[in-house]
Short mmCIF file of C-alpha atoms in Angstrom, two decimals:
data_model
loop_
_atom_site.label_atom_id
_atom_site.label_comp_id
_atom_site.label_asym_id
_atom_site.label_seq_id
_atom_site.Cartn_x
_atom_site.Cartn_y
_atom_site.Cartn_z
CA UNK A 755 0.00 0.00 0.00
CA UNK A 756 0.95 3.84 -0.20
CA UNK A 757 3.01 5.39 2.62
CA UNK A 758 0.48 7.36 4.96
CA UNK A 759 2.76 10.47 3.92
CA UNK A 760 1.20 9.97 0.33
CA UNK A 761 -2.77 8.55 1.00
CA UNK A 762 -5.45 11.04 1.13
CA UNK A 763 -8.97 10.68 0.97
CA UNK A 764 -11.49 11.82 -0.74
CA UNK A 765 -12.93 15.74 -0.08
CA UNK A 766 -16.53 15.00 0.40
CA UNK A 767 -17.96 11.59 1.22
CA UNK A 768 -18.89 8.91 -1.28
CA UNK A 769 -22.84 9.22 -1.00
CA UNK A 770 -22.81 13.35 -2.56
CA UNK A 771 -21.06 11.59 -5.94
CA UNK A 772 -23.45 12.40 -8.43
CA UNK A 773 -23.31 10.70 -11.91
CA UNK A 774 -22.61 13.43 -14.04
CA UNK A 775 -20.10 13.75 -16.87
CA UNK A 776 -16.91 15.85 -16.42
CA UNK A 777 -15.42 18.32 -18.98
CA UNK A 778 -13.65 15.95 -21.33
CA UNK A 779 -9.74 15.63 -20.69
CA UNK A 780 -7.32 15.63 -24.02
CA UNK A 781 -7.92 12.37 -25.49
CA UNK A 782 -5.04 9.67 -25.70
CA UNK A 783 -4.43 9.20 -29.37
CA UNK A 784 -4.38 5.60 -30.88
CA UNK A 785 -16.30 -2.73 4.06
CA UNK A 786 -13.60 -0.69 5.39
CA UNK A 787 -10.54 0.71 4.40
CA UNK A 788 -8.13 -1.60 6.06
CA UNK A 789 -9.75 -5.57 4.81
CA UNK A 790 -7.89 -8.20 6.53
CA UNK A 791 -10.02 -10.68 4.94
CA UNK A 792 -11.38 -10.44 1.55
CA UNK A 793 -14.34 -7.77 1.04
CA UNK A 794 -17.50 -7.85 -0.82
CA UNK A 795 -17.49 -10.25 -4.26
CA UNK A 796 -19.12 -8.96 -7.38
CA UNK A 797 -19.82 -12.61 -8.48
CA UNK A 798 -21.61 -13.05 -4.60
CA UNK A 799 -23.40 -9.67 -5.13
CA UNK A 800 -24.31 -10.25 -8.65
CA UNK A 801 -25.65 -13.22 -7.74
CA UNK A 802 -27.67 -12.96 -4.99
CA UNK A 803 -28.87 -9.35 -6.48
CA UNK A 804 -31.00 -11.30 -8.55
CA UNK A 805 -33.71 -11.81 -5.64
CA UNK A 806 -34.30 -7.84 -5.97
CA UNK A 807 -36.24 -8.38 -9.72
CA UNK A 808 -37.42 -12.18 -9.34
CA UNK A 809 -37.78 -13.30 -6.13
CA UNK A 810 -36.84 -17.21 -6.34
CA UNK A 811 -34.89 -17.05 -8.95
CA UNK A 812 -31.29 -17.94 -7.23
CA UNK A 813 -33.20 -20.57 -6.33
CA UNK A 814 -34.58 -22.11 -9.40
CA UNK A 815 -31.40 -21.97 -10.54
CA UNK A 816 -29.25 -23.88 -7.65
CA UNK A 817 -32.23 -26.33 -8.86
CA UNK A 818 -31.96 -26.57 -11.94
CA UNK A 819 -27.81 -26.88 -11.64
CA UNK A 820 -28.89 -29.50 -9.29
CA UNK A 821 -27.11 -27.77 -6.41
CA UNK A 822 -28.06 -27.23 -2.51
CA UNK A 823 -26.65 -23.94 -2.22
CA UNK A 824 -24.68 -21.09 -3.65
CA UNK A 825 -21.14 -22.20 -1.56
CA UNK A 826 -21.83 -25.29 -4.10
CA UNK A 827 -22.23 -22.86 -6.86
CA UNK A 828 -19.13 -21.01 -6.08
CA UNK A 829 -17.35 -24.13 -5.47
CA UNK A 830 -17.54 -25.26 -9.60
CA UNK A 831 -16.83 -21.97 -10.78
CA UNK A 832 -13.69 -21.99 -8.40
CA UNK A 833 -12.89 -25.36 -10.14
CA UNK A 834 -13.64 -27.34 -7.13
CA UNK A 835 -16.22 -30.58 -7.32
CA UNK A 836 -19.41 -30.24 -5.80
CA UNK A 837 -20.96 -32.55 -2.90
CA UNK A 838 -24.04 -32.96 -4.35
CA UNK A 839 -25.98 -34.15 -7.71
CA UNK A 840 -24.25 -31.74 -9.72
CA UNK A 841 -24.22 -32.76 -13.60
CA UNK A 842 -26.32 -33.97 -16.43
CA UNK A 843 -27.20 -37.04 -17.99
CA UNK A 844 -26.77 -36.02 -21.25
CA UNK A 845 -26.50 -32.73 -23.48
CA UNK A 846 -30.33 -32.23 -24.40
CA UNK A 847 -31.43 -32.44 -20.81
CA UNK A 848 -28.33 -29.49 -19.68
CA UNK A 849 -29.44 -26.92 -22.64
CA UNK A 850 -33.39 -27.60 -20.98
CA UNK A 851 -32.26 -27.05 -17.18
CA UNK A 852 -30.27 -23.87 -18.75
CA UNK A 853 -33.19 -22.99 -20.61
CA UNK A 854 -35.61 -23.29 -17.66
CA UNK A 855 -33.34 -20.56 -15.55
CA UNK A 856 -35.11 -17.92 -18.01
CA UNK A 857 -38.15 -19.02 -17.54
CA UNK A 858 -39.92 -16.28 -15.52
CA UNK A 859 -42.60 -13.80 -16.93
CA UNK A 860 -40.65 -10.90 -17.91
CA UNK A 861 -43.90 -8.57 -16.64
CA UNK A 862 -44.94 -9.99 -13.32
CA UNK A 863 -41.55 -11.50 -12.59
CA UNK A 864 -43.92 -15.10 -12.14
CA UNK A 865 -41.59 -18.51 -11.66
CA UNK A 866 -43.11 -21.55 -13.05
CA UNK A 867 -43.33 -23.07 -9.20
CA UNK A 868 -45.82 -19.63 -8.98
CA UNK A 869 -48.15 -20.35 -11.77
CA UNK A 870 -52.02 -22.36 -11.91
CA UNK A 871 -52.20 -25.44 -13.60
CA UNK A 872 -53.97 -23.29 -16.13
CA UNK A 873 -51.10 -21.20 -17.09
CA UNK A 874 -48.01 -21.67 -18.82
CA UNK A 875 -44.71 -19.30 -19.60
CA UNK A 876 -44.53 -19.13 -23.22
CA UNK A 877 -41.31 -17.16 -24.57
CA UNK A 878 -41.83 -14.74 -27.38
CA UNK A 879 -42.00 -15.82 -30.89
CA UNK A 880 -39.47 -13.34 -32.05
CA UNK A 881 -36.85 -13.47 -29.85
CA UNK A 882 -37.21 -16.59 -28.58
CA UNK A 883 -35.47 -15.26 -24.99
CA UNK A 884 -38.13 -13.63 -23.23
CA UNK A 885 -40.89 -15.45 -21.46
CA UNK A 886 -44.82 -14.39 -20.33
CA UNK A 887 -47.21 -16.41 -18.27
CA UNK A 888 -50.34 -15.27 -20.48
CA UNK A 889 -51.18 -12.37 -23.50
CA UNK A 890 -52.06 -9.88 -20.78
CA UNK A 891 -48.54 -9.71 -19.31
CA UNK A 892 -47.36 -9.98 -23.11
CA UNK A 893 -49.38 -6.66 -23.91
CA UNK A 894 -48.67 -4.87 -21.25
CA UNK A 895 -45.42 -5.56 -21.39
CA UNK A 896 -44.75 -5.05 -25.84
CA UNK A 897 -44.07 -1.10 -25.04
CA UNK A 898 -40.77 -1.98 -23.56
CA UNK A 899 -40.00 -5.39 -25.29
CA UNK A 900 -39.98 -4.06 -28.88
CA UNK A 901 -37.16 -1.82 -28.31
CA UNK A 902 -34.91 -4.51 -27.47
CA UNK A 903 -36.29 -7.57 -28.87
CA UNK A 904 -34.08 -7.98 -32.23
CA UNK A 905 -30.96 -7.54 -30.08
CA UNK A 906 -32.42 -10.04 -27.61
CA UNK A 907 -32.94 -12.61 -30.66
CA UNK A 908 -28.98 -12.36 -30.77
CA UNK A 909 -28.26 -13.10 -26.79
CA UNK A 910 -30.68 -16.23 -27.48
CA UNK A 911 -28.33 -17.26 -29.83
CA UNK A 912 -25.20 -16.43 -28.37
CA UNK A 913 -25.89 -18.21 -25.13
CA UNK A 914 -26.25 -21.38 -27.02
CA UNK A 915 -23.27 -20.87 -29.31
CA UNK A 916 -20.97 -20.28 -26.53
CA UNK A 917 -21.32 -23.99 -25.73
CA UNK A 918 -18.56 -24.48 -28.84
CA UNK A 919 -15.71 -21.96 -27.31
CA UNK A 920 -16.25 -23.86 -23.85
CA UNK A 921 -15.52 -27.56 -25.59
CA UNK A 922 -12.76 -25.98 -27.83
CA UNK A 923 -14.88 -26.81 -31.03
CA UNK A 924 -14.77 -23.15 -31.89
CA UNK A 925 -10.64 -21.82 -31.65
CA UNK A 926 -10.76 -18.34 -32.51
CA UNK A 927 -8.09 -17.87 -35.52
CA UNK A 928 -4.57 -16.75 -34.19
CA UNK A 929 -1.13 -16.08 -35.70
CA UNK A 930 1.51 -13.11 -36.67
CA UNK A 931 -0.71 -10.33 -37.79
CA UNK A 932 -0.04 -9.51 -41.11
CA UNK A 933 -0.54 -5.51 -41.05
CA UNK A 934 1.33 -3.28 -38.89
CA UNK A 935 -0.49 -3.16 -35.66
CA UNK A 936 -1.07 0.82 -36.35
CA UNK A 937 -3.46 0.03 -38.81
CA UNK A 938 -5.60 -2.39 -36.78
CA UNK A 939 -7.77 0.72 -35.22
CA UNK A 940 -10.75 -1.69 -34.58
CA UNK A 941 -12.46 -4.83 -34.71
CA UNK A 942 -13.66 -3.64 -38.68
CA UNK A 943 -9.55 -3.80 -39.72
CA UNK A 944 -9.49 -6.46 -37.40
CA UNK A 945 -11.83 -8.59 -39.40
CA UNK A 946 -10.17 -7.31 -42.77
CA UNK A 947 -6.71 -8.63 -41.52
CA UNK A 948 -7.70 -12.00 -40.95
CA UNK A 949 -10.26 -12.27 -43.74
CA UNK A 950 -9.41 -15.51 -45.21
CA UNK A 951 -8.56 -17.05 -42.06
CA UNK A 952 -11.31 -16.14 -40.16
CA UNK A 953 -13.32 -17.38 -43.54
CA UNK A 954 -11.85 -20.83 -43.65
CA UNK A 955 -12.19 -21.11 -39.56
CA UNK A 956 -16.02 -19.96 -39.35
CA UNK A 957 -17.19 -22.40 -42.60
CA UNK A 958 -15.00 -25.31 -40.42
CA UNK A 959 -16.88 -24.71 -37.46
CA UNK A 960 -20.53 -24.39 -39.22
CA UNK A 961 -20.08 -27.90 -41.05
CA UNK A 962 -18.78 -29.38 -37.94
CA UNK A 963 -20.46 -32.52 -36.30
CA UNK A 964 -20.04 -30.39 -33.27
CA UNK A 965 -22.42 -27.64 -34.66
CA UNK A 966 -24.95 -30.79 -35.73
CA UNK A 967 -24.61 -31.99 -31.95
CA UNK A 968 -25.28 -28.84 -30.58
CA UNK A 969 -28.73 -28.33 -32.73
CA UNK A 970 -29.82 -31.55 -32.52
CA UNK A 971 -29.70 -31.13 -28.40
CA UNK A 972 -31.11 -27.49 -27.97
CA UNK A 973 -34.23 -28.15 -28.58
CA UNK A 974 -35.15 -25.81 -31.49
CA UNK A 975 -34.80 -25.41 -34.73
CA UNK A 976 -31.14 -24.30 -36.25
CA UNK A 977 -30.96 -21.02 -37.38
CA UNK A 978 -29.93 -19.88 -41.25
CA UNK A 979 -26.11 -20.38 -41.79
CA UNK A 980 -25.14 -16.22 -41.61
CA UNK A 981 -27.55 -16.32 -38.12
CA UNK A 982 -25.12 -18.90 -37.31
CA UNK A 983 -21.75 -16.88 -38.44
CA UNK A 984 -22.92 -13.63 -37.36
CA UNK A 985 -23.05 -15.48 -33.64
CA UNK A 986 -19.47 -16.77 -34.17
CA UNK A 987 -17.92 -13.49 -34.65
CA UNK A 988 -19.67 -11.78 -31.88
CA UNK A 989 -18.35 -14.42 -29.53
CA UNK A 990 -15.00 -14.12 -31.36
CA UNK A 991 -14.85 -10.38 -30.60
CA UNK A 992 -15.98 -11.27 -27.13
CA UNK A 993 -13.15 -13.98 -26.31
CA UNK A 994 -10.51 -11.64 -27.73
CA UNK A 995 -11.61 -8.21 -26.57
CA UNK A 996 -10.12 -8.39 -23.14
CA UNK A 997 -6.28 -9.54 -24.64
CA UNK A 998 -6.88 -6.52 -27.38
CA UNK A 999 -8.16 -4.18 -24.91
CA UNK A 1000 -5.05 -4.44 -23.06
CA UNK A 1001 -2.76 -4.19 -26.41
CA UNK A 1002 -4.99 -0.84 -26.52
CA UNK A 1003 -4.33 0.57 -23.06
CA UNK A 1004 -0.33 -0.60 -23.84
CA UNK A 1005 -0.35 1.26 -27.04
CA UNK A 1006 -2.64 4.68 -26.14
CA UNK A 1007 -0.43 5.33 -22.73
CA UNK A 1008 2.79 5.04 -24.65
CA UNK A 1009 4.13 2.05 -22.65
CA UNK A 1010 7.58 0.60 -23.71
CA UNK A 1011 6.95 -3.30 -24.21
CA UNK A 1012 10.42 -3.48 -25.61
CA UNK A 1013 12.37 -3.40 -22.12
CA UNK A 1014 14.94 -6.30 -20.96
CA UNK A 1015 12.92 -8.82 -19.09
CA UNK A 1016 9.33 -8.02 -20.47
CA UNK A 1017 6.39 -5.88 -19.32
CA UNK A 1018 3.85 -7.31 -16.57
CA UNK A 1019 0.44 -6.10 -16.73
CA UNK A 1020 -2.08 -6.52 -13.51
CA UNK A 1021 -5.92 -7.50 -14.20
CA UNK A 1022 -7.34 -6.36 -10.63
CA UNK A 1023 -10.62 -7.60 -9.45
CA UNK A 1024 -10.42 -10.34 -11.59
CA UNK A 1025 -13.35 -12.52 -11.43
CA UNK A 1026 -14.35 -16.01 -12.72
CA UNK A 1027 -15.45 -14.26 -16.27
CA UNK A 1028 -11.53 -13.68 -16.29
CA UNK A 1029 -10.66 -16.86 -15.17
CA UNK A 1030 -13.23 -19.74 -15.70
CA UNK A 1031 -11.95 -21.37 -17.94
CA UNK A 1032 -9.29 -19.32 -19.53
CA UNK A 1033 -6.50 -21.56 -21.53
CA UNK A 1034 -2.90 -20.74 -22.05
CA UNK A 1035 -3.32 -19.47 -25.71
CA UNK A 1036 -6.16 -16.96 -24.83
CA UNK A 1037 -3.90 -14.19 -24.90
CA UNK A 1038 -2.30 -14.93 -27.53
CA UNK A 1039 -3.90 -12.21 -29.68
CA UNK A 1040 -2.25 -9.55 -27.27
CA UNK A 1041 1.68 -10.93 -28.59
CA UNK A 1042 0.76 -10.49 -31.94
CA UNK A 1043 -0.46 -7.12 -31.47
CA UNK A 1044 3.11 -6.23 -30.75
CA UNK A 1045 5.73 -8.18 -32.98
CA UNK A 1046 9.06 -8.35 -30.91
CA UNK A 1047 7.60 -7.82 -27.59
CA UNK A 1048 10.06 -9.41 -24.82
CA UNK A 1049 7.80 -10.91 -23.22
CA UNK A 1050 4.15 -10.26 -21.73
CA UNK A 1051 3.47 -11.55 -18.12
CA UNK A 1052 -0.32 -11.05 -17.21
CA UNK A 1053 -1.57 -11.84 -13.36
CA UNK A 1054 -5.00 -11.76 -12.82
CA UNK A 1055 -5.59 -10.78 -9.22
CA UNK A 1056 -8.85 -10.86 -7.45
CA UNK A 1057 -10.93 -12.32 -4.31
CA UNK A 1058 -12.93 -14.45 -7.31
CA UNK A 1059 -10.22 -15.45 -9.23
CA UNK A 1060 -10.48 -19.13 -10.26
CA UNK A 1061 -9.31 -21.91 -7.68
CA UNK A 1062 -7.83 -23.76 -10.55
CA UNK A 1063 -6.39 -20.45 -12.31
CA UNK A 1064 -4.30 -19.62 -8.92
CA UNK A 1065 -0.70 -20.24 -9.89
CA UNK A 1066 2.34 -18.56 -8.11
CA UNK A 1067 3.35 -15.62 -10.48
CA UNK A 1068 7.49 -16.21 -11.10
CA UNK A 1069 9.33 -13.06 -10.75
CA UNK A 1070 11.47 -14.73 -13.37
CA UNK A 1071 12.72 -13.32 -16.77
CA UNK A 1072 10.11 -13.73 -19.36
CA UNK A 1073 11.08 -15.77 -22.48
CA UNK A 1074 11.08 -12.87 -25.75
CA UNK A 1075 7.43 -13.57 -27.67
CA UNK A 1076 5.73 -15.35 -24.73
CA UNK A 1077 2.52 -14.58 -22.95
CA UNK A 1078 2.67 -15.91 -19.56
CA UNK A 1079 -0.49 -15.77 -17.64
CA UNK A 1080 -1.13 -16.80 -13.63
CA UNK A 1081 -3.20 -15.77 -10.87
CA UNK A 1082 -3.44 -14.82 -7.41
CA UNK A 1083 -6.69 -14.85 -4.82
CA UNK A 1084 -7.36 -12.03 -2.38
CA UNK A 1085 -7.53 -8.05 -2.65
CA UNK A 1086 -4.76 -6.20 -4.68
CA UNK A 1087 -3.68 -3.69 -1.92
CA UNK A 1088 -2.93 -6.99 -0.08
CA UNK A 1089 -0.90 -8.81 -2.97
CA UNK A 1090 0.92 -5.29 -3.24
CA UNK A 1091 2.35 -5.40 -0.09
CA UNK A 1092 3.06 -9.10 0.10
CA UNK A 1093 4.55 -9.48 -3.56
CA UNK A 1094 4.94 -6.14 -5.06
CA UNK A 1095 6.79 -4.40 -1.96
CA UNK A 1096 8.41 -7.31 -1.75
CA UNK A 1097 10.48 -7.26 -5.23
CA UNK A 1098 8.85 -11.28 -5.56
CA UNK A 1099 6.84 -9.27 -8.50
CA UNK A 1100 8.51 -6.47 -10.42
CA UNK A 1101 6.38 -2.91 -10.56
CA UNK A 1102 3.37 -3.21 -13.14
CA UNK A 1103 3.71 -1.17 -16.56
CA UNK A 1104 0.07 -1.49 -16.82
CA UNK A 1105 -2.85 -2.11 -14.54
CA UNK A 1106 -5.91 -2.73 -15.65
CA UNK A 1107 -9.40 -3.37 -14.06
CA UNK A 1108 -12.54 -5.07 -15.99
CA UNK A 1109 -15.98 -3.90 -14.88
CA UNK A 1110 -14.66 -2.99 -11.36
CA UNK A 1111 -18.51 -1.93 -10.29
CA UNK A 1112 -17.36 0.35 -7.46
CA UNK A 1113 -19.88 2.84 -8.86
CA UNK A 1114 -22.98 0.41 -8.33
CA UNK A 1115 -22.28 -0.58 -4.56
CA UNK A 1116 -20.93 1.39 -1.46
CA UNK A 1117 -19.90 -2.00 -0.30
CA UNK A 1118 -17.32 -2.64 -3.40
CA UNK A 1119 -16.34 1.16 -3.56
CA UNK A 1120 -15.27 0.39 0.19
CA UNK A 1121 -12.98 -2.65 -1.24
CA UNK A 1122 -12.27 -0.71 -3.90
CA UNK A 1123 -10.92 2.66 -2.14
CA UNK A 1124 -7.25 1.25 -1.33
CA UNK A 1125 -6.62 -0.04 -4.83
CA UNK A 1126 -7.24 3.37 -6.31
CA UNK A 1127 -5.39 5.69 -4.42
CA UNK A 1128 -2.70 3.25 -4.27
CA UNK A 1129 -2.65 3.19 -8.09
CA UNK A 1130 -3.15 6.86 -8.10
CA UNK A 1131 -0.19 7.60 -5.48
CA UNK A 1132 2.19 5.22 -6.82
CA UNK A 1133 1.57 6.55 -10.63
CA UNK A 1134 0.12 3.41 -11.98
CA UNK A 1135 -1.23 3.90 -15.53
CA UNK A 1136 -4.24 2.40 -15.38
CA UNK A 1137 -7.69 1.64 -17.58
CA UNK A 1138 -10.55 0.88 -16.70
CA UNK A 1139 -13.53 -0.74 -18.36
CA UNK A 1140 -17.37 -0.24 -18.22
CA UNK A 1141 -20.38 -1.54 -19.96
CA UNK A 1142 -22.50 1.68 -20.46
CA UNK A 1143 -22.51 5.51 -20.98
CA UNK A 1144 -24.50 5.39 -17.36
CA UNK A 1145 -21.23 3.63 -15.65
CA UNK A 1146 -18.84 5.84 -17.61
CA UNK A 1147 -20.21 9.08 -16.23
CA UNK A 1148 -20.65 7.45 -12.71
CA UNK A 1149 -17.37 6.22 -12.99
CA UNK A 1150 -15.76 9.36 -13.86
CA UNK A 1151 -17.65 10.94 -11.23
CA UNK A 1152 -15.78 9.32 -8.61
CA UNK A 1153 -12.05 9.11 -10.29
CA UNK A 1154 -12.35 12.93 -10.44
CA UNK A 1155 -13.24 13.68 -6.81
CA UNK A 1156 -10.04 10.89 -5.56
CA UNK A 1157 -7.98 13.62 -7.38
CA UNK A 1158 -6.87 11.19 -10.08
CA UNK A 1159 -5.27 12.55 -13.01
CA UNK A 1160 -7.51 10.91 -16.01
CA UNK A 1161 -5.70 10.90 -19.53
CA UNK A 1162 -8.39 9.86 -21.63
CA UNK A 1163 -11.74 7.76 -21.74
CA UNK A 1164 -14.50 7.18 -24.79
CA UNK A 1165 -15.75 4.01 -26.54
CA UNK A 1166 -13.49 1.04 -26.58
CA UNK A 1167 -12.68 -0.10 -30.07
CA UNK A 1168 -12.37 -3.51 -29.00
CA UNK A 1169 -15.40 -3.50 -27.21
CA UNK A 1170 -17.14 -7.00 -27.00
CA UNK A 1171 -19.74 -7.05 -30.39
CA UNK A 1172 -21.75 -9.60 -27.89
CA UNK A 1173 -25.08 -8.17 -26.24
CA UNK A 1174 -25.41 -9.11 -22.80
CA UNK A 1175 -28.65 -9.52 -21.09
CA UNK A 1176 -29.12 -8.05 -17.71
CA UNK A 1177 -30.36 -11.68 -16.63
CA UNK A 1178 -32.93 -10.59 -13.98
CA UNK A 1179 -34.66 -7.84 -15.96
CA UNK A 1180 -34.62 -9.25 -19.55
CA UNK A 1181 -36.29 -6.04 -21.06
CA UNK A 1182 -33.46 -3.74 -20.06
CA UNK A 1183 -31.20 -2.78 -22.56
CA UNK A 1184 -28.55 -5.13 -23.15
CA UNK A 1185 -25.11 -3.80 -22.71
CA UNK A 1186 -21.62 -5.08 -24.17
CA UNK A 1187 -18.69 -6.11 -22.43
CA UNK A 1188 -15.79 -3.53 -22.05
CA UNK A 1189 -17.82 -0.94 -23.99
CA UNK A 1190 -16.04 2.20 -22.53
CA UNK A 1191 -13.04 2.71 -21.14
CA UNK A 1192 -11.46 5.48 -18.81
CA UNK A 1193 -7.71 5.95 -18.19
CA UNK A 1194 -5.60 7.45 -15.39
CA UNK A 1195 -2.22 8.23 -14.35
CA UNK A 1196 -1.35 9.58 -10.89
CA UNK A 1197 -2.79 12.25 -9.69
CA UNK A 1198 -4.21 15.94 -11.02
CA UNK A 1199 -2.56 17.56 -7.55
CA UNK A 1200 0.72 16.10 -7.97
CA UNK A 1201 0.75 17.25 -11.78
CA UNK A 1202 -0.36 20.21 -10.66
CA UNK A 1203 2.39 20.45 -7.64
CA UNK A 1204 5.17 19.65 -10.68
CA UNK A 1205 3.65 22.35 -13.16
CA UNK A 1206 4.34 25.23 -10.09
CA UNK A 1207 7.91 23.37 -9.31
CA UNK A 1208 9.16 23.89 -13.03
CA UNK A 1209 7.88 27.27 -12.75
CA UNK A 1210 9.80 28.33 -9.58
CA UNK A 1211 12.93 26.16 -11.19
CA UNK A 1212 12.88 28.47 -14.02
CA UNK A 1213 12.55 31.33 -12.48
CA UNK A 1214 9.03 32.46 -13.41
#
């Protein structure tokens, strides 16, 4: 953590942040304070929030996942093996117990367990991902459906289709990029640089037996062949937008990743959407971004960071060309002092921090609070990422009263392409992984503080 000669709080408390956006900066060009155990989880949080919307749904889920509780739940995404009944049969009956966790009527918020033997929740014909309990809800509720229901004919899609990326039938394509990395601005000259690959990999995967399999068990019929690709590349740009996003952050803050020994980047309050079930290779995409890198050492650090993702980072020279990735469990101010401080793990170049939340909850912007102004006094450059305009100015809100010195933020070009449905309220807008970004470097009173030094120095 940051000497006490350098900390400072806030000026006015946490509560009197109002989300309202600040006068834009130059653009970049391309739970208390002291935790001694770890604080409030976003994926315990997110999970149990769900009882706010749909009371009983947590529930129907642990059910459904044929699980006793949400420790059990926690337990598989940690990588551990559950106690209980956990598992399927066979595929058809796991897409119909995933299926059944959306099966609430998006107006009244009714469960099936809720229901007369007279009614049924039927989903909607269009998108196929919303559900009703009769034509009254389905009425009442069309006002605010139709504005999202296209996009939420994609997430129906998508959320099936993901089964191929978690049984490896899908590999995104990967390789030397063949245009300087200058003139990849975006996932559009993203796509244009690996055109023929990408071609070659998406017909594989739609002629697969593996795509067959996965049709014959879902329990509707398969969509038209460009439904089909247009799925695969959102959940391509999803899979690679978090390696990309940090190639972004490397390039836009002007960090060296030439130096003897390599360049360590730090993914703080990483979760199990970082870790569950990340391979070696994943970040892959983030070498090739930068041809003769010397090396790329990525720890993902984070109270919900995969059990079986926890490896020991090595303070160790990285190999030239590699991408190393490990883990570490607990909070960040914490690992500082123990590894960081230390010298076991050299100073980051980069940190950077995925849907951190601390906006949403005064619980997590407790947790948070020590990783920022430790970032902030220590001169960290840092990005962070958020899923809508709403978090942005939020978000901003808060980074400008800690006094942090923010660089540059606006729409992430390698934003996720994949909608995400806010699971609980399925008529909300869906939102896209990464979509923003804000980033910082030290603090405006220090810069400030140097400005009036120089001045005196020269005699001014």
């Amino acid at each position: 953590m940051a000497p006490r000669s350098r900390r400072r709080r806030h000026k006015k408390p946490l509560s009197s942040v109002a989300p309202v956006v600040v006068t834009p900066p130059t653009l970049v060009t391309p739970t208390p304070l002291a935790l001694s155990k770890p604080g409030p989880s976003i994926d315990t949080l997110g999970f149990f929030s769900l009882e706010n919307n749909v009371p009983g749904l947590s529930q129907l889920i642990l059910q459904k996942l044929n699980m006793k509780s949400y420790e059990e739940y926690k337990l598989v995404l940690d990588g551990g093996t559950p106690v209980s009944g956990f598992g399927y049969r066979c595929l058809q009956e796991m897409f119909q117990k995933m299926e059944d966790t959306f099966r609430f009527c998006a107006h009244c918020r009714a469960l099936p367990s809720g229901l007369s033997d007279s009614r049924v929740l039927r989903h909607c014909k269009r998108c196929r991902n919303v559900y009703y309990c009769g034509p009254e809800c389905q009425r009442s509720d069309w006002p605010a459906h139709r504005k999202v229901c296209q996009e939420l004919r994609l997430v129906a899609v998508d959320r099936l289709m993901e089964w191929l990326l978690v049984t490896g039938d899908f590999v995104p394509p990967s390789g030397p990029w063949s245009w300087p990395p200058e003139a990849v601005q975006g996932w559009d000259t993203w796509f244009s640089m690996r055109c023929l690959q990408l071609d070659a990999t998406l017909d594989a995967v739609l002629s697969s037996q593996a795509m067959t399999t996965l049709w014959a068990n879902v329990g509707q019929p398969r969509p038209d062949p460009d439904v089909l690709q247009g799925s695969l590349k959102r959940l391509l740009t999803d899979a690679l937008s978090r390696p990309l996003t940090l190639g972004f952050g490397l390039q836009a803050l002007g960090i060296n990743v030439g130096k003897v020994g390599g360049s360590t980047v730090h993914v703080v309050g990483a979760s199990h959407a970082e870790t569950f079930l990340t391979r070696p290779g994943d970040y892959d995409e983030l070498g090739y971004m930068f041809p003769g890198h010397l090396g790329f050492h990525i720890i993902m650090v984070g109270v919900d960071v995969a059990a079986d993702f926890s490896q020991s980072p090595s303070a160790s020279l990285l190999e030239p060309g590699t991408v190393q990735l490990s883990g570490h469990r607990g909070l960040y101010h914490d690992f500082w002092e123990e590894q960081v401080e230390t010298g076991q793990i050299p100073h980051p170049d980069l940190v950077v921090a995925f849907h951190p939340g601390f906006h949403a909850s005064a619980d997590l912007m407790e947790a948070w609070l020590p990783t920022l102004l430790l970032l902030r006094d220590y001169e960290i450059p840092t990005v962070i990422t958020v899923y809508s305009h709403q978090e942005l100015a939020a978000s901003l809100q808060i980074l400008v009263d800690l006094d942090t010195h923010i660089t540059a933020y606006g729409a992430n070009p390698f934003a996720s392409l994949k909608p995400e449905q806010v699971y609980s309220n399925p008529n909300k807008q869906p939102v896209y992984c990464s979509a923003y970004y804000i980033m910082f470097l030290g603090s405006s009173c220090q810069l400030d503080k140097r400005q009036l030094e120089d001045k005196v120095d020269d005699g001014v």
